[in-house]
Coordinates of C-alpha atoms and ligand atoms in Angstrom, one line a residue:
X1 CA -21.3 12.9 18.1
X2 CA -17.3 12.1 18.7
X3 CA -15.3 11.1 15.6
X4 CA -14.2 6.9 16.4
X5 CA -10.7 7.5 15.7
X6 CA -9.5 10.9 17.3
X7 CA -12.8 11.3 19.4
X8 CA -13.5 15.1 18.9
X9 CA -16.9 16.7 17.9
X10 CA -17.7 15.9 14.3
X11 CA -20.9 18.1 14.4
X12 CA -19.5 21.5 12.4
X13 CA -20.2 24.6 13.9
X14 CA -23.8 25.3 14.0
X15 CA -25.2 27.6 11.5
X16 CA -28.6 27.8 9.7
X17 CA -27.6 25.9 6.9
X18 CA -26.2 23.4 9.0
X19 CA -28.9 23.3 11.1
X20 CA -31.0 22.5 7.7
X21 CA -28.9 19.6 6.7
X22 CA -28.6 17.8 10.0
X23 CA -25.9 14.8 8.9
X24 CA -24.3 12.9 11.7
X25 CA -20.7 11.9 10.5
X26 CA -18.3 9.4 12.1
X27 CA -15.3 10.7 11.5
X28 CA -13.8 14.5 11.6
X29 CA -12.6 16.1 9.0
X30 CA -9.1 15.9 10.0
X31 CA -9.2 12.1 10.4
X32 CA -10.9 12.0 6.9
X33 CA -8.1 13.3 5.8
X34 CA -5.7 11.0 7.3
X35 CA -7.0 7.9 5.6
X36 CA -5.3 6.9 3.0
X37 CA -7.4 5.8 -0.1
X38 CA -5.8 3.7 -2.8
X39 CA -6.1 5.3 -6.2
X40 CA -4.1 4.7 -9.1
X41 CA -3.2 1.8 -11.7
X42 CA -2.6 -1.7 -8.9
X43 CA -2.0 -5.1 -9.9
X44 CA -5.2 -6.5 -11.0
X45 CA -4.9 -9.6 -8.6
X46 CA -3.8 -8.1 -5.3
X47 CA -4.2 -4.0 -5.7
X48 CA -0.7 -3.7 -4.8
X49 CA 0.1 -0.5 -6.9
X50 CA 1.8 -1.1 -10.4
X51 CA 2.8 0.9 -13.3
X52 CA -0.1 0.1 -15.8
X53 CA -2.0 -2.0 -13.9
X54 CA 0.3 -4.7 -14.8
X55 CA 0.3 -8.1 -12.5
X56 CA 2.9 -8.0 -9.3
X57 CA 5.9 -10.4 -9.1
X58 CA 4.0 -12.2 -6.2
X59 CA 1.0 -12.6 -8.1
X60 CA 2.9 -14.2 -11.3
X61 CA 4.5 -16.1 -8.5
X62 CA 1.5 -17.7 -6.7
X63 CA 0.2 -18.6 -10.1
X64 CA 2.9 -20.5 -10.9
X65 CA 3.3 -21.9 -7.5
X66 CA -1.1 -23.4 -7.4
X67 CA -1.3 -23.6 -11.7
X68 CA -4.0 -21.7 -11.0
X69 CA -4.0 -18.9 -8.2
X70 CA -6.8 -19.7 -6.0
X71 CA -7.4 -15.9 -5.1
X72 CA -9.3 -14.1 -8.2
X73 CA -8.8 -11.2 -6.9
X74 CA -8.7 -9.1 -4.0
X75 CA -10.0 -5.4 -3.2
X76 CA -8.6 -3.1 -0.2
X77 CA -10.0 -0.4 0.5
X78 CA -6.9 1.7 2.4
X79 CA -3.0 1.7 2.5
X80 CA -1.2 1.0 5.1
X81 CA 0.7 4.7 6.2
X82 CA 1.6 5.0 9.7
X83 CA -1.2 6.9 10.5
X84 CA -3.5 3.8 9.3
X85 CA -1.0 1.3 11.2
X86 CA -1.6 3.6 14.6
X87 CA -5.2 3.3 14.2
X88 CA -5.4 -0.2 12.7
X89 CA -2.9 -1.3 16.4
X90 CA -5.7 0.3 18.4
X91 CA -8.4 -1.9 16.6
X92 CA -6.8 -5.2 16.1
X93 CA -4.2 -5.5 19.4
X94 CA -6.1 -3.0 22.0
X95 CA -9.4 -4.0 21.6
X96 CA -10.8 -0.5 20.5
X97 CA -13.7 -2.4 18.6
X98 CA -15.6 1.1 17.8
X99 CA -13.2 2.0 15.2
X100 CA -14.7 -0.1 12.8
X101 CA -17.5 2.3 12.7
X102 CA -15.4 5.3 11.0
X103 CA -14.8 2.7 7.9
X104 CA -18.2 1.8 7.6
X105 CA -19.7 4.0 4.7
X106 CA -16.1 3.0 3.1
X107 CA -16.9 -0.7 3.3
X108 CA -20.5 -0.6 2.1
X109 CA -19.8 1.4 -0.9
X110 CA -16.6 -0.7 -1.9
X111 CA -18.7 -3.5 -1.1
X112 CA -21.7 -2.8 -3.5
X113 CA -19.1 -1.9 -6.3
X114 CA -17.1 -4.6 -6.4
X115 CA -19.0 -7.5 -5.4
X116 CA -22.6 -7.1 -6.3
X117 CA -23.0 -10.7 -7.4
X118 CA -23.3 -11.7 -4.0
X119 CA -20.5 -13.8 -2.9
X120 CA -20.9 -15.6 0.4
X121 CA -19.1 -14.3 2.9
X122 CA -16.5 -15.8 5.1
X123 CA -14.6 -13.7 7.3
X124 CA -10.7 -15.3 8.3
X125 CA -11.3 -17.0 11.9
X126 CA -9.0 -16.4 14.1
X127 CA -7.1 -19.1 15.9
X128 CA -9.3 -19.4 19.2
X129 CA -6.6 -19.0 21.7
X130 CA -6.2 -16.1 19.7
X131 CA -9.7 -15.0 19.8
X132 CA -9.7 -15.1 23.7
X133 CA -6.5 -13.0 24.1
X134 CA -7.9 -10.1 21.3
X135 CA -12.1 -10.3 22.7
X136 CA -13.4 -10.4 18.9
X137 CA -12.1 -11.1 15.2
X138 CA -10.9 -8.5 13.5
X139 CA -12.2 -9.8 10.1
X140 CA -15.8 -10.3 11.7
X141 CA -15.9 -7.1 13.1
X142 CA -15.4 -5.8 9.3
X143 CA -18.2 -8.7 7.8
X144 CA -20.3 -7.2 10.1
X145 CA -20.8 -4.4 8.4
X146 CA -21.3 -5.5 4.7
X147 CA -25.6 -5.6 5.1
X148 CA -25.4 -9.3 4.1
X149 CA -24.9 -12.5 6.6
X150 CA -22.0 -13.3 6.8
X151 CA -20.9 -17.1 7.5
X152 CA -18.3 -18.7 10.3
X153 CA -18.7 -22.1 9.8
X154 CA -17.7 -22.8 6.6
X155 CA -13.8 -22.6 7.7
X156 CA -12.4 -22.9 10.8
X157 CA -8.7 -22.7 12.1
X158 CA -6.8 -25.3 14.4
X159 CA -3.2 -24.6 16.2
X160 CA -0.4 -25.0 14.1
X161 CA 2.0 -23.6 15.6
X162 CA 5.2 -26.0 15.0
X163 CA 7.8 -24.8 12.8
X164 CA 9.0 -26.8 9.8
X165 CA 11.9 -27.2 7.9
X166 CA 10.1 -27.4 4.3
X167 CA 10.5 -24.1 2.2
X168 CA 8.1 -21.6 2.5
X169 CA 5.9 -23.0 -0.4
X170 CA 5.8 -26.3 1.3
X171 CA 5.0 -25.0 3.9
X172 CA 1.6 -23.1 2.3
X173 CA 0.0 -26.1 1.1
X174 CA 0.9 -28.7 3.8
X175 CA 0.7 -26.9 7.2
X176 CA -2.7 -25.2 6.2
X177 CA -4.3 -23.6 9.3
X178 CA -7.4 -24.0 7.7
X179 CA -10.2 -26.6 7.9
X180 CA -13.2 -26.9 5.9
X181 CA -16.1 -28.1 7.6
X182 CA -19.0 -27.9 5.9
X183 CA -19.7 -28.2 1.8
X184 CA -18.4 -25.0 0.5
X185 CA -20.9 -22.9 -2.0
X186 CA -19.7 -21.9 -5.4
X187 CA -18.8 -18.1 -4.9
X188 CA -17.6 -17.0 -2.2
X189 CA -16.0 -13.7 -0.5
X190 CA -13.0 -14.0 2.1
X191 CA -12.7 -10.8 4.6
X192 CA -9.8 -9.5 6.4
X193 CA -8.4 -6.7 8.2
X194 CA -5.2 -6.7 6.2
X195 CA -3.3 -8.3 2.6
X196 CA 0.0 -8.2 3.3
X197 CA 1.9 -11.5 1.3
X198 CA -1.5 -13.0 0.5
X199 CA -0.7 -16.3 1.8
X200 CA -3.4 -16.6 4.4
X201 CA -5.6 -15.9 2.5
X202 CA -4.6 -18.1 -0.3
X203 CA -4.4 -21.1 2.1
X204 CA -7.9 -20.8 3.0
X205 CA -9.2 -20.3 -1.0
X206 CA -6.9 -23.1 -1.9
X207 CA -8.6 -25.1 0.7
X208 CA -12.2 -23.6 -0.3
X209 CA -11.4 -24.8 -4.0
X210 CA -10.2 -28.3 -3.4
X211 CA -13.8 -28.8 -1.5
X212 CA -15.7 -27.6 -4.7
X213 CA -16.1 -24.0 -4.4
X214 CA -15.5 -22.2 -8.0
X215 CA -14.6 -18.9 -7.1
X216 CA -13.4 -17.5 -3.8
X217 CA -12.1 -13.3 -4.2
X218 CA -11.2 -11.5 -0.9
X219 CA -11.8 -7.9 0.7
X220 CA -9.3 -6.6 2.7
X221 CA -9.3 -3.2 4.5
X222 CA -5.6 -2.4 3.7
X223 CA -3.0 -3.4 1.5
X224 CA 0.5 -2.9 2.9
Ligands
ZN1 ZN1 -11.2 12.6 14.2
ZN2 ZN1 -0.4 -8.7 -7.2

């Protein structure tokens, strides 16, 4: 079979032992390499990484900006290195949907660490205009590979596109892309391709919460 990021072989050269243990891979070697892993101490909210796992300044900010940070936490399974942002432009802008594959193993195992309570899982809709110009949602092309259902109409996202004058915390909690349309449960599992500031994310738990759900944490593939 071809590797889904660099598309070369990923069968090794044939030998007897190799013929014995008969593994079909979905990445190369080489790509393996490439992807960047986090490891070491991270803010316990976000992942971002900090010196003894200490909380970020954004995270002590968003706490003080919702009392309570509606976002227990959130796990990411990669960094984003240039080599991740190449192949992360070809999945999200170029339509390249078989990329997802090559993160697959990644996924389930952080999955079945981190989250083996069950959550239900809402991947971040898209806006639809969106949806048509980009042929599928990122975030459900990553939900679709935790073994569970996964749900998409729980929250759902209108245009809101007009630009406002309020400050960017204002702006947060009152132009919320977000709707929720449906009685949220109690624990429940955002997905998205990326964490960068956390706010979209935080706009749809802050929303999730005010409809009765208790907990809402989030999976992200990268944290930039
Ligand atoms: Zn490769
Ligand atoms: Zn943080």
């Amino acid at each position: 079979m071809n590797c889904y990021i660099c598309q070369n072989s990923t069968e090794p050269d044939t030998t007897w032992a190799t013929l014995l243990v008969t593994k079909t891979r979905p990445i190369c070697e080489d790509c393996e390499q490439l992807l960047p892993t986090i490891s070491g101490p991270s803010c316990p909210i976000c992942m971002r990484p900090s010196p003894q796992a200490k909380k970020c300044p954004d995270c002590h900010k968003w706490s003080e900006h919702f009392t309570v940070d509606p976002l227990k936490r959130n796990i990411s399974l990669y960094r984003y290195t240039p080599e991740m942002k190449a192949i992360i432009s070809r999945f999200k802008y170029r339509g390249d949907y078989e990329i997802i594959h090559a993160f697959e193993t990644a996924i389930q195992s952080t999955y079945k660490t981190h989250f083996n309570d069950q959550p239900t899982t809402i991947p971040i809709p898209l806006h639809p205009v969106r949806q048509q110009q980009r042929l599928f949602n990122q975030a459900e092309a990553i939900a679709q590979k935790l073994i569970q259902p996964y749900h998409t109409n729980i929250l759902t996202r209108q245009d809101n596109t007009k630009q406002s004058k309020k400050s960017r915390y204002e702006r947060i909690t009152s132009l919320n892309p977000f709707t929720v349309t449906k009685q949220p449960p109690e624990k429940i599992l955002l997905i998205d391709d990326i964490y960068t500031t956390g706010t979209t994310l935080r706009q749809a738990a802050d929303l999730l919460i005010k409809h009765g759900a208790k907990s809402v944490e989030s999976f992200t593939l990268i944290r930039s």
